[in-house]
Short mmCIF file of C-alpha atoms and ligand atoms in Angstrom, two decimals:
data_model
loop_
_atom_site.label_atom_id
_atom_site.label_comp_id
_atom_site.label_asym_id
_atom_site.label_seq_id
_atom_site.Cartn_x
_atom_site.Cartn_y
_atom_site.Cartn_z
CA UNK A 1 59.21 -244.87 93.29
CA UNK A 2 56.30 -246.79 91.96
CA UNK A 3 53.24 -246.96 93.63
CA UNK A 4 53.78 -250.04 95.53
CA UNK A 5 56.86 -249.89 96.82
CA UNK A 6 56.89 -248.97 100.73
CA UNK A 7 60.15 -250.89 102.28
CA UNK A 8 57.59 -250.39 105.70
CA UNK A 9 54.58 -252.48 104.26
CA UNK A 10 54.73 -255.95 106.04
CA UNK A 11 55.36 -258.94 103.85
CA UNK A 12 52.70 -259.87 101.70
CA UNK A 13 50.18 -256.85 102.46
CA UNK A 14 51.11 -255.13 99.44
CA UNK A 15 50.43 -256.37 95.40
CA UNK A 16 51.97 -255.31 92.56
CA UNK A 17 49.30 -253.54 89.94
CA UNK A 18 49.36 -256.69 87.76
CA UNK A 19 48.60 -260.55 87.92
CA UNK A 20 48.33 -263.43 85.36
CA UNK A 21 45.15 -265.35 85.26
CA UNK A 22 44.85 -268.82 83.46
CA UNK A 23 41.45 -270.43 83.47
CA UNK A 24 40.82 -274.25 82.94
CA UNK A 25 37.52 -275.22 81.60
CA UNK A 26 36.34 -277.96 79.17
CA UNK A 27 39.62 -280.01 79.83
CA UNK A 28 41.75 -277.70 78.89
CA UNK A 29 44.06 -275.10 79.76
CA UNK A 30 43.62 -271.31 78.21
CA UNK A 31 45.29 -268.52 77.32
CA UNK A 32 46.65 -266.63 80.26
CA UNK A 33 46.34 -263.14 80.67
CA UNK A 34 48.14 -260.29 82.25
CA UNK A 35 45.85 -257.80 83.64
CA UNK A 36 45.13 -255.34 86.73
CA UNK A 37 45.20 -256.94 89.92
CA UNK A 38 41.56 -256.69 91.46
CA UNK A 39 38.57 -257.98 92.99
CA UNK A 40 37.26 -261.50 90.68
CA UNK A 41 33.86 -262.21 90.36
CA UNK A 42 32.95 -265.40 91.34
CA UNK A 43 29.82 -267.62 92.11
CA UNK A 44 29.06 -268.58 95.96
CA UNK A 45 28.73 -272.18 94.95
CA UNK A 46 32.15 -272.87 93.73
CA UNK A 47 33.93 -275.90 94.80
CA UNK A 48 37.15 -273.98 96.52
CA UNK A 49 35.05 -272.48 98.93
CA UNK A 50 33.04 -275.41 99.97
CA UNK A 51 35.11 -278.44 99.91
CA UNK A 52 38.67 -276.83 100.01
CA UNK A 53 40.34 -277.36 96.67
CA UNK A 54 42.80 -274.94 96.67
CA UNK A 55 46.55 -274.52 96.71
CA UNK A 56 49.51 -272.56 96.00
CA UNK A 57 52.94 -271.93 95.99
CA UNK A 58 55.38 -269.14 97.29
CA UNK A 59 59.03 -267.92 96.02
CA UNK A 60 61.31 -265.10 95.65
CA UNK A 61 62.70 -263.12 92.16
CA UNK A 62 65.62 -261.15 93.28
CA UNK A 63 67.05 -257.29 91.75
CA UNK A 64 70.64 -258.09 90.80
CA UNK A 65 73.49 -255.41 90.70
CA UNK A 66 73.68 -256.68 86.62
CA UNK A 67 70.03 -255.19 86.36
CA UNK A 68 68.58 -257.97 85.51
CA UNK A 69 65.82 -259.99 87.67
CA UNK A 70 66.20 -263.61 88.54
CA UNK A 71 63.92 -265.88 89.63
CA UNK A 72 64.93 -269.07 92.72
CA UNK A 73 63.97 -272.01 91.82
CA UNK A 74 61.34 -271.67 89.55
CA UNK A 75 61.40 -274.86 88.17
CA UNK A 76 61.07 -276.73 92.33
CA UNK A 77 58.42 -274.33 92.79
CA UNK A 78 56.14 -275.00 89.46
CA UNK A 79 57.18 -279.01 90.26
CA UNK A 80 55.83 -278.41 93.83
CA UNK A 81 52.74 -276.96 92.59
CA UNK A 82 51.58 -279.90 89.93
CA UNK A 83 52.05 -281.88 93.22
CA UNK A 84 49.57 -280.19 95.24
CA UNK A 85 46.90 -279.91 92.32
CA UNK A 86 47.63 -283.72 91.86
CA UNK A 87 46.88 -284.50 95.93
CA UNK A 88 43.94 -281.98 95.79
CA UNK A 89 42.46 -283.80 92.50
CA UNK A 90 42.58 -280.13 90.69
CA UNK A 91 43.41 -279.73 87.46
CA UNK A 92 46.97 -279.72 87.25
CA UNK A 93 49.11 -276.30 85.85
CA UNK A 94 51.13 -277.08 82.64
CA UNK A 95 54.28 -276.43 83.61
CA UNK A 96 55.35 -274.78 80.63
CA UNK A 97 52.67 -272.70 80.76
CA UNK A 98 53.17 -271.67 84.49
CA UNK A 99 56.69 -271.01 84.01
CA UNK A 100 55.75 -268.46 81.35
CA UNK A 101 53.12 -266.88 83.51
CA UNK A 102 55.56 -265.96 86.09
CA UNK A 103 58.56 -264.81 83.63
CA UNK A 104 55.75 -262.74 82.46
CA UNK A 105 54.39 -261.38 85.37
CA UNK A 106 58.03 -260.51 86.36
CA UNK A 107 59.25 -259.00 83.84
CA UNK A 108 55.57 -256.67 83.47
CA UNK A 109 56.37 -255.75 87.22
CA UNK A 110 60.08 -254.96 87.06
CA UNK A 111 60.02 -251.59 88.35
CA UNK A 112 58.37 -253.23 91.33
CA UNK A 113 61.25 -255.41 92.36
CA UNK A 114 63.21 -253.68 95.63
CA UNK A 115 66.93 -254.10 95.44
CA UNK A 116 68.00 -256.82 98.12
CA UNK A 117 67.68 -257.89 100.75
CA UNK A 118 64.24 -256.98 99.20
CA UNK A 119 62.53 -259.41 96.48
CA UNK A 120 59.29 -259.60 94.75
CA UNK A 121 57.29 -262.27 96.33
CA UNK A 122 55.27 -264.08 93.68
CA UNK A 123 52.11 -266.43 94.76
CA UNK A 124 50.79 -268.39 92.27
CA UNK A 125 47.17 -269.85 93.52
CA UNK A 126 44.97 -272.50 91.90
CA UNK A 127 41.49 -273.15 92.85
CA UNK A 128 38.56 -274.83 91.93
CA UNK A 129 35.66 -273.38 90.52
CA UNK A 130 33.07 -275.82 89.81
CA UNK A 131 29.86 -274.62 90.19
CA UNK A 132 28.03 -277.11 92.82
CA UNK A 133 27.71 -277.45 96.17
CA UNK A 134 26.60 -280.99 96.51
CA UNK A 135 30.59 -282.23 94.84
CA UNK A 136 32.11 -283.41 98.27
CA UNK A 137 33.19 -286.26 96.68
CA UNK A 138 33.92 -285.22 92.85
CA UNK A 139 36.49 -282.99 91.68
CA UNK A 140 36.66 -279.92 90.33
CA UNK A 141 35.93 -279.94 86.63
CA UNK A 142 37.23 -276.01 86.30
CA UNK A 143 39.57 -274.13 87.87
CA UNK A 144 41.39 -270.76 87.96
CA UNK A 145 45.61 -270.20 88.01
CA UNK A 146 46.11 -266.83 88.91
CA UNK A 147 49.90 -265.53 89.79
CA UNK A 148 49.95 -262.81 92.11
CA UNK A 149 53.11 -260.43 93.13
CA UNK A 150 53.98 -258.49 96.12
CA UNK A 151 57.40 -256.70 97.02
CA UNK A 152 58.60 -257.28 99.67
CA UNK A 153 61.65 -255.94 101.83
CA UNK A 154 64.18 -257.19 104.47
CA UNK A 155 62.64 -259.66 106.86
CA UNK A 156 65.06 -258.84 109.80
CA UNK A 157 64.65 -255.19 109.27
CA UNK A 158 64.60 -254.72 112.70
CA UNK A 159 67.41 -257.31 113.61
CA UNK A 160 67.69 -260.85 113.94
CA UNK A 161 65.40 -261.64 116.87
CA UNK A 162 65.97 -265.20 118.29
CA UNK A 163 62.59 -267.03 118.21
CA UNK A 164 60.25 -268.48 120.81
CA UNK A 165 59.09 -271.81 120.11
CA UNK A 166 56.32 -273.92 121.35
CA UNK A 167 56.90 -277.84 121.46
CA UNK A 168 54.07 -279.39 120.49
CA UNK A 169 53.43 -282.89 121.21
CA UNK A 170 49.81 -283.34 121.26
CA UNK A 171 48.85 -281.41 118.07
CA UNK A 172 49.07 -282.20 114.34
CA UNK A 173 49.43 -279.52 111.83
CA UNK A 174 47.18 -281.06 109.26
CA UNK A 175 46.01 -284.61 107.78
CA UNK A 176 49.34 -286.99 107.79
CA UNK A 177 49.35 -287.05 104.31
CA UNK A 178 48.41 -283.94 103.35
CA UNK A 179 51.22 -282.06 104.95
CA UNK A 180 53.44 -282.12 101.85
CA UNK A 181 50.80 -280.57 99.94
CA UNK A 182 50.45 -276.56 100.23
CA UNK A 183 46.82 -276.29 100.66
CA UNK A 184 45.24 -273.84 102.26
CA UNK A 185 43.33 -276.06 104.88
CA UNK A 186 46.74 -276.75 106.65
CA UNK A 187 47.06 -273.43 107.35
CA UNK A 188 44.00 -272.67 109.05
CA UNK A 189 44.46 -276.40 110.79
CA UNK A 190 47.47 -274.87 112.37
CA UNK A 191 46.06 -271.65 113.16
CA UNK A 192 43.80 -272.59 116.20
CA UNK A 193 47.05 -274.40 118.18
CA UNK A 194 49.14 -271.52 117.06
CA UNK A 195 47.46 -268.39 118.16
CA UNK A 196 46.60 -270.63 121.54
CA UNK A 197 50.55 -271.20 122.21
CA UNK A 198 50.97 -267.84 121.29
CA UNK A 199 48.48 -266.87 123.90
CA UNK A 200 49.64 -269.42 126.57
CA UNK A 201 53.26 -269.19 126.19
CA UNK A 202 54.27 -265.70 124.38
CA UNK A 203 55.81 -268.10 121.82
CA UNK A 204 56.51 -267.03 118.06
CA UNK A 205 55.48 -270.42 116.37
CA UNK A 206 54.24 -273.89 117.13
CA UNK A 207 56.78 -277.07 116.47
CA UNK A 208 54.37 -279.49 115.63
CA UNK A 209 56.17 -283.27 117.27
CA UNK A 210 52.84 -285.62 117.15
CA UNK A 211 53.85 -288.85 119.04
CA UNK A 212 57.31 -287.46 120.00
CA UNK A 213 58.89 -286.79 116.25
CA UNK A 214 59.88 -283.68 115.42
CA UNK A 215 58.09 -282.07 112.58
CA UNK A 216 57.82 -278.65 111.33
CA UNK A 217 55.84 -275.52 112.43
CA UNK A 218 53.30 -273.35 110.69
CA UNK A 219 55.17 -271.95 107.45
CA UNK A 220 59.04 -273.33 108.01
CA UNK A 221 61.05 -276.37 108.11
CA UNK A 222 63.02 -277.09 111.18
CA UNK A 223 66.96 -277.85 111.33
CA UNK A 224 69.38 -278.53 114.42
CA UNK A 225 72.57 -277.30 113.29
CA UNK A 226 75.71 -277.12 114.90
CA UNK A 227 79.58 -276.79 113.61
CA UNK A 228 80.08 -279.72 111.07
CA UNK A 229 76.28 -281.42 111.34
CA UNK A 230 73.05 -280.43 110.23
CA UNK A 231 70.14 -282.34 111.36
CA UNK A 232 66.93 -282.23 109.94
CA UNK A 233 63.74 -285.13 109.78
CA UNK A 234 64.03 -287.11 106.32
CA UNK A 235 61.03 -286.40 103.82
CA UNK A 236 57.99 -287.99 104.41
CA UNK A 237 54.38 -287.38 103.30
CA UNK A 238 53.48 -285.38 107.16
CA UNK A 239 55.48 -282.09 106.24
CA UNK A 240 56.08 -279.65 103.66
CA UNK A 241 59.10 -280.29 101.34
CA UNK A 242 60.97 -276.75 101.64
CA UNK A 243 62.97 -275.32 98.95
CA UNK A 244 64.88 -273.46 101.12
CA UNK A 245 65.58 -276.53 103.23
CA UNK A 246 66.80 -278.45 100.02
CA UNK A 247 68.95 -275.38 99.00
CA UNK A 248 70.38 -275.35 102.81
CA UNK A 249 71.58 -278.96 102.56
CA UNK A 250 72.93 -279.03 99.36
CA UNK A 251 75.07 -275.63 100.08
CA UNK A 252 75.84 -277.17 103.71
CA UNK A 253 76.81 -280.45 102.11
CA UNK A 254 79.15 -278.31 99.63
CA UNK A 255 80.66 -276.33 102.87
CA UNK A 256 81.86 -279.38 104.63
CA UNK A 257 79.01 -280.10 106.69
CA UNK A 258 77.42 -283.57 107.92
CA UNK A 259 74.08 -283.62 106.56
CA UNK A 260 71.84 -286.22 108.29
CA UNK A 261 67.75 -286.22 107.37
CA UNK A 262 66.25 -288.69 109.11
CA UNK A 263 63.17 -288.99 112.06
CA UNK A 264 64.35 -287.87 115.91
CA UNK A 265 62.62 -287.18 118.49
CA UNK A 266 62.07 -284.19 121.46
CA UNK A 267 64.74 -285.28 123.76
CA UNK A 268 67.40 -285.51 120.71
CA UNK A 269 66.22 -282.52 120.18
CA UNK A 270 65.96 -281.09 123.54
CA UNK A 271 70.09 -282.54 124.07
CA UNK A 272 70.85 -281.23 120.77
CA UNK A 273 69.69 -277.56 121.71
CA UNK A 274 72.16 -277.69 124.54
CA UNK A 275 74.82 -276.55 122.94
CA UNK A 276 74.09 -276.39 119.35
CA UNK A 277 71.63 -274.29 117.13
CA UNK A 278 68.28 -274.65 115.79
CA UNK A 279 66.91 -272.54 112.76
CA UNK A 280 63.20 -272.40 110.78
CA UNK A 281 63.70 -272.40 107.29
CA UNK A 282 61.42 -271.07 104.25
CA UNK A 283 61.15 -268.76 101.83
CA UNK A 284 60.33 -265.34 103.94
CA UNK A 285 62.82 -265.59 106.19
CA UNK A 286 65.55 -267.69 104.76
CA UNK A 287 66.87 -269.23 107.93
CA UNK A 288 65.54 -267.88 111.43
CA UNK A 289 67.07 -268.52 114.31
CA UNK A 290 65.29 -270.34 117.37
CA UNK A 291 66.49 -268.85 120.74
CA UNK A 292 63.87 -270.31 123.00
CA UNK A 293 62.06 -274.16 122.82
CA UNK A 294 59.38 -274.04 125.26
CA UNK A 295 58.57 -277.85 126.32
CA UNK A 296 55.91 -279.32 129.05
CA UNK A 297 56.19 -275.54 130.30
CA UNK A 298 59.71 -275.28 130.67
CA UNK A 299 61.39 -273.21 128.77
CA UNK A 300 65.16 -274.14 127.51
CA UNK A 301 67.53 -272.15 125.76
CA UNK A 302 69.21 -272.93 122.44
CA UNK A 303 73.04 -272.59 122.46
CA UNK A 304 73.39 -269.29 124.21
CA UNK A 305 69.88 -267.94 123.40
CA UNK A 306 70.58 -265.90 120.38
CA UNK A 307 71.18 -266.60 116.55
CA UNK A 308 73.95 -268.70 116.16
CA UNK A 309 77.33 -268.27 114.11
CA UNK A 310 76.29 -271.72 111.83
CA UNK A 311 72.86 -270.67 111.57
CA UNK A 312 74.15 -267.11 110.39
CA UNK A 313 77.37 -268.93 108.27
CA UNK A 314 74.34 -270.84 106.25
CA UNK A 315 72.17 -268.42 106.08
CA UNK A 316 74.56 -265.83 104.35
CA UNK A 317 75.77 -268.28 102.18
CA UNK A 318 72.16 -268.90 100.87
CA UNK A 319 71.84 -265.38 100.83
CA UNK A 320 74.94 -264.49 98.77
CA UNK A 321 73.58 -266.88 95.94
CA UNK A 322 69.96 -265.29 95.92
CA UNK A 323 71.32 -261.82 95.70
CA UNK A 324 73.65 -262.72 92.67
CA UNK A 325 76.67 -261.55 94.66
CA UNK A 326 78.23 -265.23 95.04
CA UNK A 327 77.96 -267.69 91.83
CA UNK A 328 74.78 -269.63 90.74
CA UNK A 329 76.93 -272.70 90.44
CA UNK A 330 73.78 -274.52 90.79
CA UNK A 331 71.61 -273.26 88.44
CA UNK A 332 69.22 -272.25 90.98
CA UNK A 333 68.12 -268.90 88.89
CA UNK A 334 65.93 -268.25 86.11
CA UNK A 335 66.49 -264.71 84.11
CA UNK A 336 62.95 -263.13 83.99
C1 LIG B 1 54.30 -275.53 106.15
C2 LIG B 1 55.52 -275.00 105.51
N1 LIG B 1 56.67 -275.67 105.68
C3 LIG B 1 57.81 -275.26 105.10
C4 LIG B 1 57.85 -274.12 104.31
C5 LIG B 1 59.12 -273.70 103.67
O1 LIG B 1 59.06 -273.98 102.30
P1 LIG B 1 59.95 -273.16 101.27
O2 LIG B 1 61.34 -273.27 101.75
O3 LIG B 1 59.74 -273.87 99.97
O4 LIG B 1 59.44 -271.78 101.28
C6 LIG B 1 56.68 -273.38 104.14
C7 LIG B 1 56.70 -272.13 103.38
O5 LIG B 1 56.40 -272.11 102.24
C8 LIG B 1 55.49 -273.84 104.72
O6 LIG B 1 54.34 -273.17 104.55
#
């Protein structure tokens, strides 16, 4: 077994012994490199770490039984990343050239991909690195790409726990406009409301609802599902535009189901979780499902409290396609 693989590590706290690294100076794009994953030296004044220009992007590359390693969604993911650099004003990735920087990475780290429900994790990260502390209001002129990997293992090791969720009325997790863009600044927005809920109410996650419409939480989307309907808010510019989320309605479109996306509010919601289902969905998990929605400090329970058949159905089906064991009839997967 290769150095970093330890099926106990928890997600993310372990890197494979390689990364790609793609600098951007004078207007252009260089050469990437593969080399050992390690400390970067870096000068105190760059723009990143004063003003925030950062962003990056997260996504599985699964072991199939054929040997080979593929890749979900590569193409969403490298799309998803040009749009952050755009919103950020950073110099944006060439896609090509990001593409090839995690096929590469990939296929240098093969012996580091677990077999499923294990994946390799890879997280590519741009950042600016403009030298000047007095650019709140200019751009970055240079940046680095750097792709990162980290295996990673089954999520629900220890069983599907249903989750404890915090309804969230009052709070935003980030800037309106920013939320579809995966900067680092939202995260540590929704940090401070997050660890107090978690405090407050024993709670696993924050739903953020400012003004009464339900949003997302932290890291995952949010979906009401029940047999027949999924219902999830329509995409706007306040909330991260999941992968997984896409790839759930299109295969719950395919299985029959009623796929609405459009804005509701708390006590649609609230109704909903009555007697259907409610799930967080992202990359990590896949689909978790929400047990508990704690609201004006009343706690209700979803369905019967634990992870429900639909939420399980989609989930698996999802699952299947990752793992090669049911068709890639929508060309979800690139080969490493
Ligand atoms: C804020 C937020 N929403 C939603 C998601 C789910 O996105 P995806 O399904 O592309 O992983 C994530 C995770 O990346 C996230 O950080």
């Amino acid at each position: 077994m290769p150095p970093t693989m330890n099926p106990k590590a928890p997600f993310g706290s372990l890197l494979t012994d390689k990364m790609a690294v793609a600098e951007y100076r004078d207007g252009a794009w260089g050469e990437f490199d593969v080399r050992v994953t390690g400390p970067l030296e870096m000068h105190p004044a760059i723009h990143a770490l004063h003003y925030g220009s950062s962003c990056f992007e997260g996504f599985k590359a699964y072991r199939h039984a054929d040997g080979q390693v593929r890749i979900f969604r590569l193409d969403r993911h490298v799309a998803r990343m040009q749009q952050s650099a755009q919103a950020l004003v950073l110099p944006v990735p060439d896609g090509p050239q990001l593409t090839a920087m995690v096929r590469t990475l990939v296929d240098r780290c093969r012996e580091d991909v677990p077999e499923p429900p294990g994946a390799l994790y890879l997280r590519p990260l741009l950042f600016g690195t403009m030298e000047n502390i007095g650019a709140a209001a200019t751009p970055s002129t240079d940046a680095l790409l750097i792709v990162l990997a980290s295996p990673v293992w089954d999520y629900f090791a220890g069983g599907m726990k249903p989750l404890k969720i915090l309804v969230d009325e009052k709070s935003q997790r980030c800037a309106p406009h920013l939320g579809v863009v995966k900067t680092g600044g939202n995260y540590a927005a929704a940090m401070g409301p997050t660890l107090a809920a978690k405090k407050q109410y024993g709670v696993d996650q924050v739903l953020f609802c400012p003004g009464g419409e339900v949003q997302e939480t932290g890291a995952a989307n949010f979906l009401l599902i029940r047999k027949g309907q999924v219902l999830t808010r329509s995409l706007d510019s306040t909330f991260l535009h999941g992968v997984t989320r896409d790839s759930l309605l299109t295969l719950a479109r395919d299985m029959g189901y009623q796929v609405e996306e459009r804005v509701f509010g708390v006590p649609e919601m609230l109704e909903w979780a009555r007697t259907g289902e409610a799930a967080l969905s992202g990359t990590a998990a896949v689909l978790a499902g929400v047990g508990t929605l704690v609201h004006e400090g009343v706690a209700y329970k979803v369905g019967d409290g634990d992870v429900g058949p639909e939420t399980r159905r989609l989930r698996a089906a999802l699952v299947a396609i990752q793992g090669g064991q049911a068709a890639d009839r929508y060309g979800w997967l690139t080969t490493a």
